């Protein structure tokens, strides 16, 4: 199970990374096109819109890995004095809250998707429907919920068994 | 409870759950959603807001620069540029007492010019410089403290991820903020070099000396750093002259750095993937805090607490300089326990309106830029102040032979120059602003 979740998070982050690299290359191509406008080339139409939609997808796609590797910024100077057991409980509580929050985000993103399909909103230059971007983001948003749910369950299990699959100390690099 | 009371109560609640180890972005998100629910009396408004708010926060064009700069920094770490920078700086400085440590500071400054993150700068330069410092007979504490402090140059010298976030929050021009950060960044590097010179005079056994190099060798080593200079000029110059938008400039920099790393023969698929995964975790962390802050600040705006606090402070008739001093001291204290980005997102919506209402004898835009640079420096001090300086932890994890106590002791010298520099820059705004006029 842990390997499956880990692969899912890595696959999601890889997809986000590929999109990020594609956006960088596209932006550079757009600059070259704009510079060579006298030679019949031109900037990529709607490059702003592509960057916005693409970055949103990448960020959603990066969330599962961050969740799995406990990459979120925390303040642990006050809790580091507590025993391991207390820290396990705190971790479990916050991971459960995180899973609920991500589920809420994914659910409302879906509602937003329905709304954007309904009102037929399109972007200004490229005229592509905004709901395409919402639909694309829903996939990694769902993955984030799955990974966060597993992560929370794993931390809750650790509270009872005292056996951790991931470090509980705060010394990990944020 | 009235809306104002809910707004005021949210601060202790938020701090409490953050200190109980809740991820900072999550804590702000939960308090923001809960607070909005309480103030409006029903969940409907916040649920409606959630439909579009997450997507529109993540799809911000001005923040799209953040993951691109992060990737650029990680790629720069692969391409051997860090080594070239260190060798060049050592060729010029190595023969002075403490010269190898000074060279590490110089190399950090150079790396900071192509990397927007402190942690990445500290970690990358430590890989190159720590073994060299050891070989040259430097004491452990001095070596680790030098690199931790040098790492903060990554964010002081443009490009800088924190400044991008500050610019977005306060609706300022990113290019002007980058330009304004330049001289304070150079002053920081000079201050650190002076600290090392002083330190090795107080503790003569903490440092060694390298043989002096001839000028031919020196210029030769300088030639090897041309890619760094080229990328820096293309990115920061291009953004400032308006040839590029900031996102375009960052893209050119990331692609250029990738090409240089590839040309050096060190960029394998595995390393590229590693760089992308590191970018992924750091990006998700930053955007999640930004999302939490968006909800928390929307909630606070609903309660009108930020305006009330700012009006209150102005009506008390406190002098502007006193208010500024108190704000900066609060950042220093908060910086002992919290990371810089969270601090900025948490406090700027309160402090910035306050600053805008006070008269410092300069235009609103100049005040915003000058204040931004001061805040940038004080939050970066937090990265190297014990007990929770993230840079100290990163470096210490790379050098297990040096007890963290020794790093703490040596790093206080660097913290002292930071404080002196903040005082100078606060007293003489012209140092920060004259490049803009």
Coordinates of C-alpha atoms in Angstrom, one line a residue:
Chain A
X1 CA 0.0 0.0 0.0
X2 CA 2.7 2.4 1.0
X3 CA 4.6 1.7 -2.3
X4 CA 1.4 2.3 -4.3
X5 CA 0.7 5.6 -2.6
X6 CA 4.3 6.7 -3.0
X7 CA 4.2 5.9 -6.7
X8 CA 1.0 7.7 -7.1
X9 CA 2.4 10.8 -5.5
X10 CA 5.6 10.6 -7.5
X11 CA 3.7 10.1 -10.7
X12 CA 1.5 13.1 -10.0
X13 CA 4.6 15.3 -9.2
X14 CA 6.3 14.1 -12.4
X15 CA 3.2 15.1 -14.4
X16 CA 3.3 18.5 -12.7
X17 CA 7.1 18.8 -13.4
X18 CA 6.6 17.9 -17.1
X19 CA 4.0 20.6 -17.4
X20 CA 6.2 23.1 -15.6
X21 CA 9.1 22.4 -18.0
X22 CA 6.8 22.6 -21.0
X23 CA 5.6 26.1 -19.8
X24 CA 9.2 27.3 -19.4
X25 CA 10.1 26.1 -23.0
X26 CA 6.8 27.6 -24.3
X27 CA 7.5 31.0 -22.6
X28 CA 11.0 31.0 -24.1
X29 CA 9.7 30.2 -27.5
X30 CA 7.2 33.0 -27.2
X31 CA 10.0 35.4 -26.4
X32 CA 12.0 34.3 -29.4
X33 CA 8.9 34.6 -31.6
X34 CA 8.3 38.1 -30.3
X35 CA 11.9 39.1 -30.9
X36 CA 11.8 37.8 -34.5
X37 CA 8.5 39.5 -35.3
X38 CA 10.1 41.2 -38.4
X39 CA 10.8 37.8 -39.8
X40 CA 7.2 36.7 -39.8
X41 CA 7.3 35.0 -36.4
X42 CA 5.3 36.1 -33.4
X43 CA 4.7 35.4 -29.7
X44 CA 2.7 32.3 -28.7
X45 CA -0.9 33.5 -28.7
X46 CA -2.3 33.6 -25.1
X47 CA 1.0 32.5 -23.5
X48 CA -0.2 34.2 -20.3
X49 CA -3.3 32.1 -20.2
X50 CA -1.4 28.9 -20.8
X51 CA 1.0 29.8 -18.0
X52 CA -1.8 30.4 -15.6
X53 CA -3.7 27.2 -16.3
X54 CA -0.5 25.2 -16.4
X55 CA 0.9 26.5 -13.1
X56 CA -2.4 25.8 -11.4
X57 CA -2.2 22.2 -12.7
X58 CA 1.4 21.8 -11.6
X59 CA 0.7 23.1 -8.1
X60 CA -2.2 20.7 -7.6
X61 CA 0.0 17.9 -9.0
X62 CA 2.8 18.8 -6.5
X63 CA 0.5 18.7 -3.4
X64 CA 0.4 14.9 -2.9
X65 CA 4.2 14.5 -2.8
X66 CA 4.5 17.4 -0.3
X67 CA 1.9 15.8 1.9
X68 CA 3.6 12.4 1.7
X69 CA 7.1 13.8 2.5
X70 CA 5.7 16.1 5.3
X71 CA 7.1 19.0 3.4
X72 CA 4.8 21.6 4.8
X73 CA 6.3 24.4 7.0
X74 CA 5.7 23.9 10.7
X75 CA 6.9 25.4 14.0
X76 CA 8.2 22.5 16.0
X77 CA 10.4 24.2 18.6
X78 CA 7.7 24.0 21.3
X79 CA 6.7 20.5 20.6
X80 CA 10.2 19.0 20.3
X81 CA 10.4 18.8 24.1
X82 CA 7.3 16.6 24.2
X83 CA 7.7 12.8 24.2
X84 CA 7.4 10.9 20.9
X85 CA 3.9 9.6 21.8
X86 CA 2.6 13.2 22.2
X87 CA 4.2 14.2 18.9
X88 CA 2.6 11.2 17.1
X89 CA -0.8 12.3 18.4
X90 CA -0.3 15.9 17.2
X91 CA 0.9 14.6 13.8
X92 CA -2.1 12.3 13.4
X93 CA -4.5 15.1 14.3
X94 CA -3.1 17.6 11.8
X95 CA -2.8 15.0 9.1
X96 CA -6.5 14.2 9.6
X97 CA -7.4 17.9 9.4
X98 CA -5.2 18.2 6.3
X99 CA -7.0 15.3 4.6
X100 CA -10.3 16.9 5.4
X101 CA -9.2 20.3 4.1
X102 CA -7.9 18.7 0.9
X103 CA -11.2 16.8 0.5
X104 CA -13.1 20.1 1.0
X105 CA -10.9 21.8 -1.6
X106 CA -11.3 18.9 -4.1
X107 CA -15.1 18.9 -3.6
X108 CA -15.5 22.6 -4.1
X109 CA -13.2 22.5 -7.1
X110 CA -15.6 20.0 -8.5
X111 CA -18.5 22.4 -7.8
X112 CA -16.5 25.1 -9.5
X113 CA -16.0 22.8 -12.5
X114 CA -19.8 22.3 -12.7
X115 CA -20.3 26.1 -12.5
X116 CA -17.8 26.8 -15.2
X117 CA -19.3 24.2 -17.5
X118 CA -22.7 25.7 -16.9
X119 CA -21.7 29.3 -17.6
X120 CA -19.5 28.5 -20.6
X121 CA -16.8 31.0 -19.4
X122 CA -13.8 31.1 -21.8
X123 CA -10.3 32.7 -21.5
X124 CA -9.9 36.1 -23.2
X125 CA -7.4 35.4 -26.0
X126 CA -7.4 31.7 -26.7
X127 CA -11.1 31.3 -26.0
X128 CA -10.6 27.9 -24.5
X129 CA -13.3 27.0 -21.9
X130 CA -12.1 27.6 -18.3
X131 CA -13.7 24.3 -17.2
X132 CA -10.9 22.5 -19.1
X133 CA -8.4 23.8 -16.6
X134 CA -10.7 23.0 -13.7
X135 CA -11.2 19.4 -15.1
X136 CA -7.4 18.9 -15.5
X137 CA -6.8 20.2 -11.9
X138 CA -9.5 17.9 -10.5
X139 CA -7.4 14.8 -11.2
X140 CA -4.3 15.7 -9.1
X141 CA -6.7 17.3 -6.5
X142 CA -8.3 13.9 -6.1
X143 CA -4.9 12.2 -5.9
X144 CA -4.0 14.6 -3.2
X145 CA -7.1 13.6 -1.2
X146 CA -6.2 9.9 -1.6
X147 CA -2.5 10.4 -0.5
X148 CA -3.5 12.6 2.4
X149 CA -6.1 10.1 3.6
X150 CA -3.5 7.3 3.5
X151 CA -1.0 9.6 5.2
X152 CA -3.5 10.4 8.0
X153 CA -4.4 6.8 8.5
X154 CA -0.7 5.9 8.6
X155 CA -0.1 8.5 11.4
X156 CA -3.2 7.3 13.3
X157 CA -1.9 3.7 13.1
X158 CA 1.5 4.9 14.4
X159 CA -0.2 6.4 17.5
X160 CA -1.4 3.0 18.5
X161 CA 1.5 0.8 17.4
X162 CA 4.4 3.2 18.1
X163 CA 6.0 2.2 14.8
X164 CA 6.6 5.0 12.3
X165 CA 6.9 4.6 8.6
X166 CA 8.1 8.2 8.2
X167 CA 10.2 10.4 10.6
X168 CA 8.2 12.1 13.4
X169 CA 11.0 14.6 14.4
X170 CA 11.0 18.1 13.2
X171 CA 14.6 17.9 11.8
X172 CA 13.4 17.3 8.2
X173 CA 14.3 20.1 5.8
X174 CA 11.2 22.2 5.0
Chain B
X1 CA -19.3 37.8 19.5
X2 CA -19.0 40.8 17.2
X3 CA -17.0 40.4 13.9
X4 CA -14.2 42.5 15.4
X5 CA -14.0 40.3 18.5
X6 CA -13.9 37.2 16.3
X7 CA -11.1 38.8 14.3
X8 CA -9.1 39.6 17.4
X9 CA -9.5 36.2 18.9
X10 CA -8.3 34.5 15.7
X11 CA -4.7 35.6 16.4
X12 CA -4.2 33.7 19.7
X13 CA -6.1 30.7 18.3
X14 CA -4.0 30.7 15.1
X15 CA -0.7 31.0 17.0
X16 CA -1.7 28.3 19.5
X17 CA -2.4 25.7 16.8
X18 CA 0.7 26.7 14.9
X19 CA 2.8 26.2 18.0
X20 CA 1.1 22.8 18.4
X21 CA 2.8 21.9 15.2
X22 CA 0.0 22.4 12.7
X23 CA 1.4 23.1 9.2
X24 CA 1.2 26.9 9.0
X25 CA -0.7 27.0 5.7
X26 CA -3.3 24.5 7.1
X27 CA -3.6 26.5 10.3
X28 CA -4.3 29.7 8.4
X29 CA -6.7 27.9 6.0
X30 CA -8.7 26.4 8.8
X31 CA -8.9 29.7 10.8
X32 CA -9.8 31.6 7.7
X33 CA -12.6 29.2 6.8
X34 CA -13.9 28.9 10.3
X35 CA -13.7 32.6 11.0
X36 CA -15.6 33.5 7.8
X37 CA -18.2 30.9 8.8
X38 CA -18.6 32.5 12.2
X39 CA -18.7 36.1 10.9
X40 CA -21.2 35.5 8.2
X41 CA -23.2 33.1 10.3
X42 CA -23.5 30.4 7.6
X43 CA -21.1 28.2 5.6
X44 CA -22.6 29.2 2.3
X45 CA -20.4 32.2 1.5
X46 CA -17.2 30.4 2.3
X47 CA -18.3 27.3 0.4
X48 CA -19.1 29.5 -2.6
X49 CA -15.7 31.2 -2.3
X50 CA -13.9 27.9 -2.2
X51 CA -15.3 27.0 -5.7
X52 CA -13.0 29.3 -7.4
X53 CA -10.5 30.6 -4.8
X54 CA -8.1 27.6 -4.8
X55 CA -7.8 27.6 -8.6
X56 CA -7.4 31.4 -8.9
X57 CA -4.7 31.4 -6.2
X58 CA -2.8 28.6 -7.8
X59 CA -3.1 30.1 -11.3
X60 CA -1.7 33.5 -10.3
X61 CA 0.6 34.8 -13.1
X62 CA 2.7 36.8 -10.8
X63 CA 3.3 33.8 -8.5
X64 CA 4.1 31.5 -11.4
X65 CA 7.6 32.9 -11.2
X66 CA 8.1 31.0 -7.9
X67 CA 8.3 27.4 -9.1
X68 CA 10.4 28.5 -12.1
X69 CA 13.0 30.3 -9.9
X70 CA 13.0 27.3 -7.6
X71 CA 13.7 24.9 -10.5
X72 CA 16.4 27.3 -11.7
X73 CA 18.1 27.2 -8.3
X74 CA 18.1 23.4 -8.2
X75 CA 19.4 23.2 -11.8
X76 CA 22.2 25.6 -10.9
X77 CA 23.2 23.3 -8.1
X78 CA 23.8 20.5 -10.6
X79 CA 25.8 22.3 -13.3
X80 CA 29.1 22.7 -11.5
X81 CA 28.6 26.5 -11.2
X82 CA 28.8 26.4 -7.4
X83 CA 32.3 24.9 -7.7
X84 CA 33.4 27.4 -10.4
X85 CA 32.2 30.3 -8.2
X86 CA 34.0 29.0 -5.1
X87 CA 37.3 28.4 -7.0
X88 CA 37.2 31.8 -8.5
X89 CA 36.5 33.5 -5.2
X90 CA 39.2 31.4 -3.5
X91 CA 41.8 32.4 -6.2
X92 CA 41.3 36.1 -5.2
X93 CA 40.8 35.7 -1.4
X94 CA 42.3 32.4 -0.3
X95 CA 45.7 33.8 0.7
X96 CA 44.3 36.1 3.4
X97 CA 43.8 34.8 6.9
X98 CA 40.3 33.4 6.8
X99 CA 40.3 33.7 3.1
X100 CA 38.7 30.4 2.3
X101 CA 35.7 31.3 4.5
X102 CA 35.6 34.7 2.8
X103 CA 35.6 32.9 -0.6
X104 CA 32.7 30.8 0.6
X105 CA 30.7 34.0 1.3
X106 CA 31.7 35.4 -2.1
X107 CA 30.6 32.2 -3.8
X108 CA 27.3 32.3 -1.9
X109 CA 26.7 35.9 -3.1
X110 CA 27.4 34.8 -6.7
X111 CA 25.2 31.7 -6.4
X112 CA 22.5 34.0 -4.8
X113 CA 22.4 35.9 -8.1
X114 CA 21.0 32.9 -9.9
X115 CA 19.1 31.2 -7.0
X116 CA 16.1 32.7 -5.2
X117 CA 16.2 30.5 -2.1
X118 CA 18.3 30.6 1.0
X119 CA 18.1 26.9 1.9
X120 CA 19.1 25.9 -1.6
X121 CA 22.1 28.3 -1.6
X122 CA 23.3 27.2 1.8
X123 CA 22.9 23.5 0.9
X124 CA 24.5 23.8 -2.5
X125 CA 27.5 25.8 -1.4
X126 CA 28.0 23.7 1.7
X127 CA 28.5 20.7 -0.5
X128 CA 31.4 22.4 -2.3
X129 CA 32.9 24.6 0.4
X130 CA 32.6 22.5 3.6
X131 CA 35.2 19.9 2.5
X132 CA 37.5 22.6 1.3
X133 CA 37.2 24.5 4.5
X134 CA 38.0 21.4 6.4
X135 CA 41.1 20.7 4.3
X136 CA 42.3 24.2 4.9
X137 CA 42.1 23.7 8.6
X138 CA 39.1 25.8 9.5
X139 CA 37.3 25.3 12.8
X140 CA 34.0 23.5 12.5
X141 CA 31.9 26.2 14.0
X142 CA 33.3 29.0 11.8
X143 CA 32.8 26.8 8.7
X144 CA 29.2 25.9 9.4
X145 CA 28.2 29.5 10.5
X146 CA 29.8 31.0 7.5
X147 CA 27.8 28.8 5.1
X148 CA 24.6 29.3 7.1
X149 CA 25.0 33.1 7.0
X150 CA 26.2 33.0 3.4
X151 CA 23.1 31.1 2.4
X152 CA 20.9 34.0 3.4
X153 CA 22.6 35.9 0.5
X154 CA 20.6 33.6 -1.8
X155 CA 17.5 35.5 -0.9
X156 CA 18.9 38.9 -0.3
X157 CA 20.6 39.1 -3.7
X158 CA 17.9 39.1 -6.5
X159 CA 16.2 37.0 -7.7
X160 CA 14.4 36.3 -4.5
X161 CA 11.3 34.2 -3.9
X162 CA 10.3 36.1 -0.8
X163 CA 10.4 39.4 -2.6
X164 CA 8.1 38.0 -5.3
X165 CA 5.5 37.1 -2.6
X166 CA 5.9 40.5 -0.9
X167 CA 5.5 42.2 -4.3
X168 CA 2.3 40.3 -4.9
X169 CA 0.9 41.0 -1.4
X170 CA 1.6 44.7 -1.6
X171 CA 1.0 45.2 -5.3
X172 CA 4.5 46.5 -5.9
X173 CA 6.7 46.3 -9.0
X174 CA 8.9 43.2 -8.7
X175 CA 11.7 44.6 -11.0
X176 CA 12.1 47.7 -8.7
X177 CA 12.2 45.5 -5.6
X178 CA 14.9 43.3 -7.1
X179 CA 16.9 46.4 -8.0
X180 CA 16.5 47.9 -4.5
X181 CA 17.7 44.6 -2.9
X182 CA 21.0 44.7 -4.8
X183 CA 23.0 47.1 -2.7
X184 CA 21.8 45.8 0.6
X185 CA 22.7 42.3 -0.7
X186 CA 26.3 43.4 -1.5
X187 CA 26.5 45.2 1.9
X188 CA 25.6 41.9 3.5
X189 CA 28.3 40.0 1.7
X190 CA 30.9 42.7 2.7
X191 CA 29.6 42.6 6.3
X192 CA 30.1 38.8 6.5
X193 CA 33.6 39.1 5.0
X194 CA 34.5 41.7 7.7
X195 CA 33.1 39.4 10.4
X196 CA 35.3 36.6 9.3
X197 CA 38.4 38.9 9.3
X198 CA 37.5 39.9 12.8
X199 CA 36.7 36.3 14.0
X200 CA 40.1 34.9 12.8
X201 CA 41.9 37.7 14.7
X202 CA 40.0 36.9 17.9
X203 CA 40.4 33.1 17.4
X204 CA 43.7 32.8 15.4
X205 CA 43.6 29.0 15.4
X206 CA 40.2 28.8 13.8
X207 CA 41.5 29.4 10.2
X208 CA 44.2 28.6 7.8
X209 CA 45.8 30.3 4.8
X210 CA 46.2 29.2 1.2
X211 CA 49.2 30.0 -1.0
X212 CA 48.8 33.2 -3.0
X213 CA 47.8 32.6 -6.6
X214 CA 49.3 34.5 -9.5
X215 CA 47.1 36.9 -11.5
X216 CA 47.1 34.7 -14.6
X217 CA 45.5 31.9 -12.5
X218 CA 43.1 34.3 -10.9
X219 CA 41.7 35.6 -14.2
X220 CA 41.6 32.1 -15.5
X221 CA 39.4 31.0 -12.7
X222 CA 37.2 34.0 -13.2
X223 CA 36.6 33.0 -16.8
X224 CA 34.9 29.8 -15.6
X225 CA 32.0 31.7 -14.0
X226 CA 30.8 33.5 -17.1
X227 CA 27.6 31.4 -17.3
X228 CA 26.5 32.7 -13.9
X229 CA 27.1 36.3 -14.9
X230 CA 25.3 35.7 -18.2
X231 CA 22.2 34.2 -16.6
X232 CA 22.1 36.9 -13.9
X233 CA 22.3 39.7 -16.5
X234 CA 19.7 38.1 -18.7
X235 CA 17.3 37.5 -15.9
X236 CA 17.5 40.6 -13.7
X237 CA 18.6 42.9 -16.5
X238 CA 15.9 41.6 -18.8
X239 CA 13.2 42.0 -16.1
X240 CA 14.3 45.5 -15.1
X241 CA 14.6 46.9 -18.6
X242 CA 11.1 45.5 -19.3
X243 CA 12.3 43.2 -22.1
X244 CA 10.8 40.4 -20.1
X245 CA 7.9 40.0 -17.7
X246 CA 9.3 38.5 -14.4
X247 CA 7.9 35.1 -15.4
X248 CA 9.6 35.3 -18.8
X249 CA 12.8 36.3 -17.2
X250 CA 12.6 33.4 -14.8
X251 CA 11.9 31.0 -17.7
X252 CA 14.9 32.3 -19.7
X253 CA 17.0 31.8 -16.5
X254 CA 15.7 28.3 -15.9
X255 CA 16.2 27.2 -19.5
X256 CA 19.6 28.8 -19.6
X257 CA 20.7 27.2 -16.4
X258 CA 19.4 23.9 -17.6
X259 CA 21.4 24.2 -20.9
X260 CA 24.6 25.1 -19.0
X261 CA 24.1 22.1 -16.7
X262 CA 23.6 19.9 -19.7
X263 CA 26.6 21.3 -21.5
X264 CA 28.8 20.6 -18.4
X265 CA 27.8 17.0 -18.9
X266 CA 26.5 16.6 -15.3
X267 CA 22.8 16.9 -16.1
X268 CA 21.4 13.3 -16.2
X269 CA 17.8 12.3 -16.4
X270 CA 17.9 11.1 -12.9
X271 CA 19.3 14.5 -11.6
X272 CA 16.8 16.4 -13.7
X273 CA 14.0 14.4 -12.1
X274 CA 15.5 14.9 -8.6
X275 CA 15.5 18.7 -9.2
X276 CA 11.9 18.5 -10.4
X277 CA 10.8 16.6 -7.3
X278 CA 12.6 19.0 -5.0
X279 CA 10.9 21.9 -6.9
X280 CA 7.6 20.0 -6.4
X281 CA 7.8 19.8 -2.6
X282 CA 9.0 23.3 -2.2
X283 CA 6.4 24.7 -4.6
X284 CA 3.5 22.9 -3.0
X285 CA 4.6 24.1 0.5
X286 CA 4.8 27.7 -0.7
X287 CA 1.5 27.7 -2.5
X288 CA -0.3 26.0 0.3
X289 CA 0.7 28.7 2.7
X290 CA -0.3 31.3 0.1
X291 CA -3.7 29.6 -0.1
X292 CA -4.1 29.5 3.6
X293 CA -3.1 33.2 3.9
X294 CA -5.6 34.1 1.1
X295 CA -8.4 32.7 3.2
X296 CA -7.2 34.0 6.5
X297 CA -6.7 37.5 5.1
X298 CA -10.1 37.5 3.4
X299 CA -11.6 36.6 6.8
X300 CA -9.6 39.4 8.5
X301 CA -10.7 41.9 5.9
X302 CA -14.3 40.9 6.6
X303 CA -13.9 41.7 10.3
X304 CA -12.1 45.0 9.4
X305 CA -9.5 44.3 12.1
X306 CA -6.5 45.3 9.9
X307 CA -7.9 48.8 9.3
X308 CA -8.9 49.1 13.0
X309 CA -5.4 48.2 14.2
X310 CA -3.8 50.6 11.7
X311 CA -6.2 53.4 12.7
X312 CA -5.6 52.7 16.3
X313 CA -1.8 52.9 16.0
X314 CA -1.9 56.1 14.0
X315 CA -4.4 57.8 16.4
X316 CA -2.1 57.0 19.3
X317 CA 0.3 59.4 17.7
X318 CA 3.4 57.1 18.0
X319 CA 6.2 58.3 15.9
X320 CA 6.7 56.5 12.6
X321 CA 10.2 55.4 13.5
X322 CA 9.1 53.9 16.8
X323 CA 6.4 51.9 15.0
X324 CA 9.0 50.7 12.4
X325 CA 11.4 49.7 15.2
X326 CA 8.7 47.7 17.0
X327 CA 7.7 46.0 13.8
X328 CA 11.3 45.0 13.0
X329 CA 11.9 43.7 16.5
X330 CA 8.7 41.7 16.3
X331 CA 10.0 40.0 13.1
X332 CA 13.3 39.2 14.8
X333 CA 11.5 37.5 17.6
X334 CA 9.0 35.7 15.4
X335 CA 11.9 34.7 13.2
X336 CA 13.4 32.7 16.0
X337 CA 10.6 30.1 15.7
X338 CA 9.0 30.6 12.3
X339 CA 10.1 30.5 8.6
X340 CA 10.3 33.6 6.6
X341 CA 7.6 33.1 4.0
X342 CA 5.0 32.3 6.7
X343 CA 5.9 35.3 8.6
X344 CA 5.5 37.6 5.6
X345 CA 2.2 36.1 4.6
X346 CA 0.9 36.3 8.2
X347 CA 2.0 39.8 9.1
X348 CA 2.2 42.0 6.0
X349 CA -1.6 42.4 5.6
X350 CA -1.6 43.9 9.2
X351 CA 1.7 45.8 9.1
X352 CA 1.6 47.2 5.6
X353 CA -1.6 49.3 6.0
X354 CA -0.1 50.6 9.3
X355 CA 3.2 51.6 7.5
X356 CA 1.2 53.2 4.7
X357 CA -0.6 55.4 7.2
X358 CA 2.6 56.8 8.7
X359 CA 4.7 59.6 7.2
X360 CA 8.3 58.7 6.6
X361 CA 8.9 61.7 4.3
X362 CA 9.0 59.6 1.1
X363 CA 6.5 58.6 -1.6
X364 CA 4.2 55.7 -1.0
X365 CA 6.0 53.5 -3.5
X366 CA 9.4 54.3 -2.1
X367 CA 8.2 53.5 1.4
X368 CA 6.8 50.1 0.2
X369 CA 10.1 49.2 -1.4
X370 CA 12.3 50.3 1.4
X371 CA 10.0 48.6 4.0
X372 CA 10.0 45.4 1.9
X373 CA 13.8 45.3 1.8
X374 CA 14.0 45.9 5.6
X375 CA 11.5 43.1 6.2
X376 CA 13.4 40.8 3.9
X377 CA 16.6 41.3 5.9
X378 CA 15.0 40.8 9.3
X379 CA 13.1 37.7 8.3
X380 CA 16.3 36.3 6.8
X381 CA 18.1 36.9 10.1
X382 CA 15.5 34.4 11.5
X383 CA 17.1 31.7 9.3
X384 CA 20.3 31.9 11.2
X385 CA 19.2 32.7 14.8
X386 CA 19.2 29.9 17.3
X387 CA 17.2 27.9 18.2
X388 CA 15.2 27.5 15.0
X389 CA 17.4 28.7 12.2
X390 CA 16.6 26.5 9.2
X391 CA 19.9 27.3 7.5
X392 CA 21.8 26.2 10.7
X393 CA 19.9 22.8 10.6
X394 CA 20.6 22.3 6.9
X395 CA 24.3 22.9 7.3
X396 CA 24.5 20.9 10.5
X397 CA 22.9 17.9 8.9
X398 CA 25.7 18.0 6.3
X399 CA 28.5 18.2 8.9
X400 CA 27.8 15.8 11.7
X401 CA 31.3 16.3 13.2
X402 CA 30.5 19.9 14.4
X403 CA 28.3 20.1 17.5
X404 CA 25.4 22.6 16.8
X405 CA 26.5 24.5 19.9
X406 CA 29.7 25.6 18.2
X407 CA 27.7 26.7 15.1
X408 CA 25.4 28.7 17.4
X409 CA 28.3 30.4 19.0
X410 CA 30.0 31.4 15.8
X411 CA 26.9 32.5 14.0
X412 CA 26.1 35.2 16.5
X413 CA 28.9 37.2 15.0
X414 CA 27.1 37.1 11.7
X415 CA 23.7 37.9 13.3
X416 CA 25.4 41.0 14.8
X417 CA 26.4 42.4 11.4
X418 CA 22.9 41.7 10.2
X419 CA 21.5 43.9 13.0
X420 CA 24.0 46.6 12.3
X421 CA 23.0 46.6 8.6
X422 CA 19.3 46.7 9.3
X423 CA 19.9 49.8 11.6
X424 CA 22.0 51.5 8.9
X425 CA 19.4 50.8 6.1
X426 CA 16.5 51.9 8.3
X427 CA 18.3 55.1 9.2
X428 CA 19.4 55.9 5.7
X429 CA 16.6 54.9 3.2
X430 CA 18.6 56.5 0.4
X431 CA 21.1 53.5 0.4
X432 CA 18.2 51.2 -0.7
X433 CA 16.4 53.7 -2.9
X434 CA 19.1 55.6 -4.8
X435 CA 19.4 53.0 -7.6
X436 CA 15.7 53.7 -8.3
X437 CA 16.0 57.4 -8.8

